Structures are given as C-alpha cells and as structure tokens.
Short mmCIF file of C-alpha atoms in Angstrom, two decimals:
data_model
loop_
_atom_site.label_atom_id
_atom_site.label_comp_id
_atom_site.label_asym_id
_atom_site.label_seq_id
_atom_site.Cartn_x
_atom_site.Cartn_y
_atom_site.Cartn_z
CA PRO A 113 17.69 -9.77 45.34
CA PRO A 114 19.76 -10.84 41.71
CA ARG A 115 19.63 -13.86 40.71
CA GLY A 116 22.12 -15.86 42.33
CA PRO A 117 24.39 -18.74 40.71
CA GLY A 118 22.42 -21.28 41.73
CA ALA A 119 24.00 -24.79 43.12
CA GLY A 120 27.45 -26.60 42.00
CA GLY A 121 30.13 -28.64 42.39
CA ASN A 122 32.51 -30.81 40.67
CA GLY A 123 32.58 -28.44 37.46
CA LEU A 124 28.87 -29.54 37.80
CA ARG A 125 26.29 -26.12 36.91
CA GLU A 126 22.67 -26.47 38.46
CA GLU A 127 21.38 -24.55 35.24
CA GLU A 128 22.98 -27.02 32.53
CA LEU A 129 21.91 -30.12 34.92
CA THR A 130 18.23 -28.96 35.36
CA PHE A 131 18.53 -27.89 31.62
CA LYS A 132 19.59 -30.98 30.54
CA VAL A 133 17.01 -33.17 33.29
CA ALA A 134 14.43 -31.28 31.64
CA GLN A 135 15.01 -32.08 28.23
CA TYR A 136 14.92 -36.10 28.92
CA CYS A 137 11.75 -35.21 30.94
CA LYS A 138 10.04 -33.90 28.18
CA GLN A 139 11.44 -36.74 25.23
CA ALA A 140 9.85 -39.09 27.56
CA LEU A 141 6.51 -37.79 28.15
CA GLU A 142 6.08 -36.50 24.84
CA GLN A 143 5.86 -40.62 24.60
CA TYR A 144 2.43 -40.52 25.82
CA GLN A 145 -0.95 -39.80 23.38
CA GLY A 146 -2.22 -35.99 24.17
CA VAL A 147 0.45 -35.06 26.31
CA THR A 148 2.41 -31.58 25.13
CA VAL A 149 5.49 -30.48 27.15
CA TYR A 150 6.20 -26.17 26.97
CA MET A 151 9.93 -26.12 27.23
CA ASP A 152 10.44 -21.62 28.87
CA ARG A 153 13.18 -22.26 26.94
CA ASP A 154 15.31 -23.79 24.00
CA SER A 155 18.99 -23.07 25.79
CA ILE A 156 20.56 -22.77 29.57
CA SER A 157 20.31 -18.97 29.47
CA CYS A 158 18.00 -17.49 31.78
CA LYS A 159 14.28 -16.46 30.04
CA TYR A 160 14.63 -12.96 32.58
CA PRO A 161 17.80 -11.91 33.41
CA GLY A 162 19.06 -9.63 35.76
CA GLN A 163 15.61 -10.42 37.38
CA SER A 164 15.38 -11.30 40.99
CA THR A 165 14.50 -15.49 41.52
CA SER A 166 10.74 -14.56 42.91
CA TYR A 167 10.07 -12.71 39.75
CA CYS A 168 11.77 -15.29 36.99
CA LEU A 169 9.48 -18.61 38.49
CA ASN A 170 5.58 -15.82 38.90
CA GLN A 171 6.89 -14.60 35.72
CA ARG A 172 7.59 -18.04 34.39
CA ILE A 173 3.67 -19.49 35.84
CA LYS A 174 2.29 -16.94 34.20
CA ASP A 175 3.52 -17.47 30.94
CA ALA A 176 2.39 -20.91 31.54
CA ALA A 177 -1.14 -20.85 32.57
CA ALA A 178 -1.77 -17.94 29.76
CA LEU A 179 -0.89 -21.35 27.32
CA GLY A 180 -3.61 -23.57 28.93
CA ALA A 181 -1.01 -25.76 30.88
CA ALA A 182 -2.78 -27.92 33.90
CA VAL A 183 0.81 -28.60 35.68
CA PHE A 184 3.56 -26.62 35.63
CA VAL A 185 6.97 -28.54 36.87
CA ASP A 186 10.17 -26.02 38.40
CA ILE A 187 13.32 -28.15 38.32
CA HIS A 188 15.71 -27.32 41.37
CA PHE A 189 19.22 -28.68 42.55
CA ASN A 190 20.14 -28.08 46.29
CA ARG A 191 23.97 -28.12 47.08
CA ARG A 192 25.53 -30.42 50.14
CA TYR A 193 27.87 -28.01 51.37
CA ARG A 194 30.61 -30.27 53.82
#
C-alpha cells in the first residue's frame, strides 16, 4: 500500500515533528567525539515518494549499511484516538 499520511492532530503533522526531533538528536549526538550522524534527508519530504512504508524503511536501512553505520534510528510517533 502507498505510504500513509502519518500521525497528526491539533494542527501538527508527524513528518514535521519527527524531522524536528531528528535534528535535535543529531545536534546533541554530534557533541560527542568520534560520533558522526548521517541524516537520510534534509527536509520533511519523503526520500522515496510514492513507495510503500516497508519499501522506504528497507531502502533506508540499506542506505545506512552502505555508509557503514553502526546504528540505524527511525523516529516515529503514534496518534492516540479518543
């Protein structure tokens, strides 16, 4: 299935929030000596538009492995429905 819109509510969108959190994490982690942080995108736009969520995640894992990453972090939020 195509990629869904993600969680959202109160005028907030998941892709905006997760990107902002990822930027904060990158900034914090880069303060440690010997740590290099690679972001797989530089905007909220999907790196693989029109692809399924599983394709996107699998491809991003392959991209990280190709860079020699020791750790892969994927940030995600869930929406609570009332």
